[in-house]
Coordinates of C-alpha atoms in Angstrom, one line a residue:
M1 CA 114.9 159.9 104.6
N2 CA 116.8 157.7 105.8
K3 CA 115.5 158.6 109.5
R4 CA 111.8 158.4 108.3
L5 CA 112.2 155.0 107.1
V6 CA 114.1 153.6 110.1
S7 CA 111.1 155.1 112.6
L8 CA 108.7 153.9 110.1
C9 CA 109.6 150.3 110.5
L10 CA 110.0 150.0 114.5
I11 CA 106.3 151.8 114.7
V12 CA 105.7 148.6 111.9
M13 CA 107.5 146.0 114.3
L14 CA 107.2 147.2 118.1
P15 CA 103.3 146.2 118.1
I16 CA 104.3 142.9 117.3
L17 CA 107.3 143.1 119.5
L18 CA 104.7 143.8 122.6
S19 CA 101.9 142.0 121.8
G20 CA 102.2 139.8 125.3
C21 CA 102.3 136.0 125.6
W22 CA 99.1 134.3 123.6
D23 CA 98.6 131.3 125.4
Q24 CA 99.3 132.8 129.4
V25 CA 97.3 131.2 132.4
Q26 CA 97.2 133.5 135.0
I27 CA 98.8 131.8 137.7
E28 CA 95.4 131.6 140.3
E29 CA 93.8 129.7 137.5
R30 CA 96.4 127.0 137.4
G31 CA 95.9 123.5 139.3
F32 CA 99.6 123.0 140.4
V33 CA 99.7 118.8 140.9
V34 CA 102.5 117.8 143.5
G35 CA 102.0 114.3 143.2
V36 CA 100.4 111.2 141.4
A37 CA 99.6 107.8 142.4
I38 CA 99.1 105.4 140.1
D39 CA 97.3 101.9 140.7
A40 CA 94.7 99.4 139.5
P41 CA 91.3 99.7 139.9
R42 CA 89.9 97.3 142.5
S43 CA 86.5 97.0 140.7
N44 CA 84.8 97.3 137.2
Q45 CA 82.3 99.5 137.8
A46 CA 83.4 102.1 136.0
E47 CA 84.7 100.4 133.1
K48 CA 81.0 99.0 132.9
K49 CA 79.4 102.2 132.9
A50 CA 81.9 103.6 130.3
N51 CA 81.1 100.9 127.8
Q52 CA 77.3 101.3 128.4
E53 CA 77.9 105.0 127.4
A54 CA 80.2 104.2 124.8
P55 CA 80.6 100.7 123.9
D56 CA 82.1 100.5 120.3
K57 CA 84.7 102.8 122.1
P58 CA 88.5 102.0 122.0
K59 CA 89.8 100.2 124.5
G60 CA 93.1 99.4 126.3
K61 CA 94.3 96.3 127.6
Q62 CA 95.5 98.2 131.1
R63 CA 93.4 100.4 133.3
F64 CA 94.4 102.7 135.8
L65 CA 93.5 104.6 138.3
L66 CA 95.2 107.6 138.6
T67 CA 95.0 110.1 142.0
H68 CA 96.1 114.0 141.7
Q69 CA 97.5 115.7 144.2
L70 CA 96.5 119.2 143.8
V71 CA 97.6 122.4 146.0
I72 CA 94.8 124.7 147.1
P73 CA 97.3 128.1 147.6
G74 CA 94.2 129.4 150.5
G75 CA 95.3 126.8 152.4
L76 CA 98.9 127.0 152.8
I77 CA 98.2 130.2 154.9
S78 CA 95.7 128.6 157.3
G79 CA 96.0 126.1 160.3
S80 CA 93.2 123.5 158.4
Q81 CA 94.3 120.2 156.2
G82 CA 93.4 119.0 153.3
I83 CA 90.9 116.3 152.4
S84 CA 90.7 113.3 149.2
G85 CA 87.5 113.3 147.3
G86 CA 85.2 116.5 146.1
Q87 CA 86.2 120.0 145.6
N88 CA 88.6 121.9 148.1
T89 CA 87.2 124.6 150.0
T90 CA 89.9 127.6 150.4
D91 CA 91.3 126.5 153.5
E92 CA 92.3 123.4 152.7
A93 CA 96.1 123.1 151.5
F94 CA 95.5 119.8 149.0
L95 CA 93.0 118.3 147.1
N96 CA 93.0 114.4 146.0
L97 CA 91.1 113.9 142.8
V98 CA 91.1 110.7 141.8
S99 CA 90.1 109.1 138.2
E100 CA 89.7 105.7 136.1
G101 CA 90.6 104.9 132.1
D102 CA 92.3 103.1 130.1
S103 CA 94.7 106.3 129.0
L104 CA 96.6 108.4 131.2
L105 CA 95.9 111.3 128.8
E106 CA 92.4 111.0 128.9
I107 CA 92.1 110.7 132.9
S108 CA 94.1 113.8 132.7
R109 CA 92.3 115.3 130.6
E110 CA 88.9 114.6 132.5
L111 CA 90.3 116.5 135.6
A112 CA 89.1 119.5 133.6
T113 CA 85.2 118.3 133.9
R114 CA 85.7 118.3 137.8
T115 CA 88.2 121.2 139.0
S116 CA 88.0 124.8 137.8
R117 CA 92.0 124.9 138.1
T118 CA 93.7 123.7 135.1
P119 CA 96.1 120.5 136.0
F120 CA 99.4 122.2 135.2
Y121 CA 102.5 119.4 136.1
Q122 CA 105.6 121.6 135.5
H123 CA 105.6 121.5 139.5
L124 CA 105.0 117.4 139.9
K125 CA 107.0 116.4 142.9
I126 CA 106.6 112.7 143.1
I127 CA 104.9 109.5 141.3
V128 CA 104.3 106.6 143.1
V129 CA 103.5 103.5 141.2
S130 CA 101.8 100.4 143.2
E131 CA 103.8 97.4 143.5
E132 CA 100.6 95.7 141.3
I133 CA 101.6 97.9 138.1
A134 CA 105.0 97.7 138.4
R135 CA 104.9 93.9 138.7
S136 CA 102.5 93.9 135.6
A137 CA 104.9 93.3 132.1
T138 CA 104.1 96.2 130.5
A139 CA 102.0 98.5 132.4
F140 CA 104.9 100.3 134.1
S141 CA 106.6 101.8 130.7
N142 CA 102.9 102.5 129.9
T143 CA 102.1 104.7 132.6
L144 CA 105.7 106.5 131.9
D145 CA 105.5 107.0 128.5
I146 CA 103.4 110.5 129.0
L147 CA 104.8 111.5 131.2
L148 CA 107.9 110.9 129.2
R149 CA 107.0 112.4 126.0
D150 CA 104.9 115.6 127.5
P151 CA 106.9 118.4 127.5
D152 CA 105.1 120.1 130.4
S153 CA 106.1 117.0 132.8
R154 CA 109.7 117.5 135.1
R155 CA 112.5 114.9 134.2
S156 CA 113.7 115.5 137.6
S157 CA 110.4 114.4 140.0
K158 CA 110.9 111.5 142.1
I159 CA 109.4 108.4 141.4
F160 CA 108.6 105.8 144.2
I161 CA 107.1 101.9 144.3
S162 CA 104.6 101.3 146.5
K163 CA 104.1 98.6 149.1
G164 CA 100.5 98.0 148.5
D165 CA 98.1 101.0 147.2
A166 CA 100.1 103.9 145.6
R167 CA 96.6 105.8 146.7
R168 CA 97.6 105.3 150.3
V169 CA 100.6 106.5 150.1
I170 CA 99.4 110.6 149.2
E171 CA 97.2 110.5 151.1
V172 CA 98.4 110.2 155.0
R173 CA 98.1 113.0 157.3
P174 CA 101.5 114.0 158.2
K175 CA 101.9 116.5 161.1
T176 CA 104.8 118.4 160.0
E177 CA 103.5 119.3 156.4
K178 CA 100.6 120.3 154.8
I179 CA 100.7 118.4 151.6
P180 CA 101.7 114.9 151.9
A181 CA 103.2 115.4 148.5
L182 CA 106.0 117.7 149.9
Y183 CA 106.7 115.6 152.8
I184 CA 107.2 112.4 150.8
N185 CA 109.8 114.5 149.0
S186 CA 111.6 116.0 151.5
I187 CA 112.1 112.5 153.0
G188 CA 113.6 111.3 149.7
E189 CA 116.5 114.0 150.6
N190 CA 117.7 112.1 153.9
I191 CA 119.7 109.6 152.4
N192 CA 122.5 111.2 153.7
K193 CA 121.1 110.0 157.2
N194 CA 120.4 105.9 156.8
A195 CA 122.1 104.0 154.4
R196 CA 118.8 102.0 153.8
M197 CA 117.8 104.5 151.5
L198 CA 118.6 104.0 148.0
P199 CA 119.5 107.6 146.3
E200 CA 117.2 109.8 144.9
V201 CA 115.6 108.6 141.4
R202 CA 113.8 110.9 139.0
I203 CA 112.5 110.0 135.7
G204 CA 114.4 111.4 133.5
D205 CA 117.1 108.3 135.0
V206 CA 114.1 105.7 134.6
H207 CA 114.2 106.8 131.4
Q208 CA 117.9 105.6 130.9
Y209 CA 117.2 102.4 132.4
L210 CA 114.2 101.6 130.5
L211 CA 116.3 102.2 127.5
N212 CA 119.6 100.2 128.4
E213 CA 120.2 96.0 128.8
Y214 CA 120.8 96.4 132.7
S215 CA 118.2 95.3 136.0
F216 CA 117.8 98.5 137.9
V217 CA 116.2 99.4 141.3
L218 CA 113.4 101.8 142.6
P219 CA 112.4 103.0 146.3
R220 CA 110.4 101.6 147.9
I221 CA 108.0 103.3 150.1
I222 CA 105.6 101.9 152.9
A223 CA 102.3 104.1 154.3
E224 CA 100.8 104.4 157.7
K225 CA 98.4 106.5 158.8
E226 CA 100.2 109.7 159.9
E227 CA 103.1 108.8 157.7
V228 CA 105.3 106.9 155.2
K229 CA 108.4 105.1 155.1
V230 CA 110.5 105.1 152.3
A231 CA 113.0 102.2 152.8
G232 CA 114.5 98.9 150.6
S233 CA 114.2 99.1 147.3
A234 CA 112.3 97.8 144.1
V235 CA 113.8 95.5 141.7
F236 CA 113.4 95.2 138.2
R237 CA 114.6 92.6 136.0
R238 CA 115.2 93.4 132.0
K239 CA 113.9 96.5 131.4
N240 CA 110.5 96.8 132.5
Q241 CA 108.8 94.5 135.2
M242 CA 109.3 94.3 139.1
V243 CA 110.3 90.6 140.1
G244 CA 110.7 92.1 143.8
F245 CA 111.4 93.5 147.2
L246 CA 114.9 94.1 149.1
G247 CA 114.4 94.4 152.8
E248 CA 116.1 97.6 154.1
E249 CA 118.7 95.4 155.3
E250 CA 119.4 94.3 152.1
T251 CA 119.3 97.3 150.6
E252 CA 121.7 99.0 152.7
G253 CA 123.7 96.1 151.1
L254 CA 123.1 96.9 147.5
N255 CA 124.2 100.1 148.8
F256 CA 127.7 99.3 149.6
L257 CA 127.9 97.2 146.9
T258 CA 127.2 99.5 144.0
G259 CA 129.2 102.1 146.2
H260 CA 126.0 104.3 147.0
V261 CA 126.3 104.9 150.9
Q262 CA 126.7 108.4 151.7
G263 CA 125.8 108.2 155.6
G264 CA 124.4 106.2 158.0
L265 CA 125.2 103.8 160.9
L266 CA 126.6 100.3 160.8
K267 CA 125.9 98.2 164.2
A268 CA 128.1 95.6 165.1
K269 CA 128.5 93.3 168.0
Y270 CA 132.0 93.4 170.5
K271 CA 132.5 91.4 173.7
D272 CA 128.9 90.5 173.6
D273 CA 127.7 94.7 173.8
L274 CA 126.9 96.6 170.6
V275 CA 128.7 99.0 169.5
V276 CA 127.6 101.7 166.3
L277 CA 129.7 103.2 163.7
N278 CA 128.3 106.4 162.2
I279 CA 129.2 106.3 159.0
H280 CA 131.0 109.0 156.9
G281 CA 131.5 107.6 153.5
A282 CA 132.3 104.4 151.6
K283 CA 133.4 103.5 148.3
K284 CA 134.1 100.2 146.2
S285 CA 136.3 98.9 143.7
I286 CA 135.4 95.6 141.4
R287 CA 137.9 93.0 139.8
A288 CA 137.4 90.5 137.6
D289 CA 138.9 87.2 136.4
I290 CA 137.3 86.4 133.0
R291 CA 139.4 83.4 131.8
D292 CA 136.0 81.2 132.3
K293 CA 133.7 83.5 130.8
Q294 CA 131.0 80.2 131.5
H295 CA 132.3 80.7 135.6
I296 CA 133.5 84.7 135.7
K297 CA 135.1 85.5 139.0
F298 CA 134.0 88.7 140.9
N299 CA 136.1 90.2 143.7
V300 CA 133.9 93.3 145.1
E301 CA 136.6 95.7 147.5
I302 CA 134.7 97.8 150.1
Q303 CA 136.3 100.9 152.3
C304 CA 134.2 102.6 154.9
E305 CA 135.4 105.1 157.0
G306 CA 133.3 106.7 160.0
V307 CA 133.4 108.0 164.0
I308 CA 132.3 106.0 166.6
F309 CA 129.0 107.6 167.9
E310 CA 128.2 104.8 170.7
S311 CA 129.6 101.9 172.7
Y312 CA 127.8 99.7 175.2
A313 CA 130.4 97.4 176.1
K314 CA 133.3 98.4 178.3
I315 CA 136.5 98.8 176.3
D316 CA 139.4 101.6 175.9
L317 CA 139.2 102.9 172.7
L318 CA 142.9 104.2 173.2
K319 CA 144.5 100.7 172.4
A320 CA 145.5 99.8 169.2
K321 CA 144.4 96.3 169.0
T322 CA 141.2 97.3 170.4
M323 CA 140.6 99.3 167.5
E324 CA 142.2 96.9 165.1
Q325 CA 139.3 94.2 166.4
I326 CA 136.8 96.8 166.5
Q327 CA 137.2 97.8 162.8
N328 CA 137.3 93.8 162.1
V329 CA 134.0 93.5 163.7
F330 CA 132.2 96.4 161.4
A331 CA 133.9 94.6 157.9
K332 CA 132.5 91.5 159.1
E333 CA 129.5 93.1 159.1
I334 CA 129.3 95.1 156.0
E335 CA 130.4 91.6 154.8
R336 CA 127.5 89.5 156.1
L337 CA 124.7 92.7 154.7
C338 CA 126.6 92.6 151.3
N339 CA 126.7 88.3 151.4
D340 CA 122.6 88.4 152.4
T341 CA 121.8 91.0 149.5
I342 CA 124.0 89.0 146.9
H343 CA 122.4 85.9 148.1
K344 CA 118.9 87.4 147.1
V345 CA 119.4 88.9 143.7
H346 CA 122.1 86.6 142.4
Q347 CA 120.0 83.5 143.4
D348 CA 116.2 84.0 144.1
L349 CA 115.5 87.1 141.9
K350 CA 118.4 86.5 139.5
A351 CA 118.5 90.6 138.5
D352 CA 122.1 92.0 138.4
V353 CA 121.7 95.4 140.2
I354 CA 124.9 95.5 141.7
G355 CA 125.7 96.6 138.0
L356 CA 128.5 93.6 137.3
G357 CA 127.3 93.6 133.7
S358 CA 127.8 97.5 133.1
Y359 CA 131.6 96.9 134.7
L360 CA 132.1 94.7 132.1
K361 CA 130.5 96.3 129.6
Q362 CA 132.9 99.4 131.1
N363 CA 136.1 97.1 131.5
H364 CA 135.7 94.7 129.4
H365 CA 134.0 95.3 126.4
S366 CA 134.7 92.6 123.3
L367 CA 133.8 90.0 126.2
W368 CA 130.4 92.2 127.1
E369 CA 129.7 92.0 123.2
E370 CA 130.1 88.5 123.2
I371 CA 128.3 87.8 126.4
K372 CA 125.5 90.0 127.2
K373 CA 122.7 88.5 125.2
D374 CA 123.1 85.3 128.0
W375 CA 124.0 88.0 130.9
E376 CA 120.5 88.3 132.8
I377 CA 118.7 85.8 130.2
G378 CA 119.5 82.7 127.9
Q379 CA 122.5 81.2 129.1
E380 CA 122.2 83.2 132.6
L381 CA 125.7 83.8 132.8
F382 CA 124.8 86.4 136.0
E383 CA 123.4 83.4 138.2
K384 CA 126.1 81.2 136.9
S385 CA 129.1 83.6 138.2
E386 CA 130.9 84.2 141.0
I387 CA 130.9 87.0 143.9
H388 CA 133.3 87.7 146.5
V389 CA 133.3 90.4 148.8
S390 CA 135.7 91.9 151.1
A391 CA 135.5 94.9 153.3
N392 CA 137.7 97.3 155.2
V393 CA 136.7 99.5 158.0
F394 CA 138.9 103.0 159.4
I395 CA 137.3 104.6 162.5
R396 CA 139.1 108.0 162.4
N397 CA 137.8 109.2 165.5
I398 CA 136.2 107.8 168.8
G399 CA 134.4 110.8 169.9
G400 CA 134.7 113.1 173.2
I401 CA 135.5 110.0 175.5
N402 CA 137.5 106.7 175.8
K403 CA 135.8 104.6 177.7

């Protein structure tokens, strides 16, 4: 009897367990979105048309121009490249669809009226935000709101700030890749080759930045016809508004100050000619004199090591005195880079992207609780502080020759 009861229960339960995925979508029906560019509209024609069709419709304060880059799987096999604009044929590798509106979700849903493939965001690689949107008081954080709320979006998507229109960035025609978004995504991984690039920043990181009380930086990207350049950085002061850019050298100095140098090179002059160091690693340490909270003094010590890769000066690298002198000129170059960066962020932008506030919070918590509301705003104690930099360079190898 018990065996019959168990068998009956199994018969009843098996159809439930084998019912399959009720909400599945076939892979060939998905539109894989790999890149998104967010701009402000250049004209009000679309807004006027929307107002004529629905004059009483609720309107937002900011309108957005979104460019979605979708993968066309058939084009990955053939040798042709995609075009932006209308519906692509199967021999093209990507499709750029441009839409405008005051709600990013509405714009995303509007794509369903223009493409046969359902937009699918779980393979989103990059998000490019224009300088104009980033400089707006609230637009930047508002554009990220839907990407953070949507469970289908990836928090690991990389984010960049474009100098100029973001749309131009994902419309480049790289000769090495069929899909621009994947090309840009790969460039962002080269941080161990160039110290003028910021470490990769992902959507999940930006969410944390927006919730804390510190300023932060995001990678800058510049578009050209057939390529992009990821170098420099965009500075955001107090949570959500961009206040300016750091150039390539200033970003290199910032990476030394924050301990984010993973590789790259360093040039210095010795005996009126160039010597080039291939950086193998760098680290920093901070000490603070907090006796006067109105005038805190910081000392940043940087240690860097590397290998001589080029020398245009006629020198004998086996001499200890020569090596000491070369190490000193490299140290002075690091100090110059850092001091240029400090001048820009300390006096001009007044944004603590160096992380000194974070250091105070971790190491002098009671003081930080007392002054945190006056660090970058209020009394602006960050601007009133002093920052001194000292560097030491250790050359571990001189290559295969000594002269």
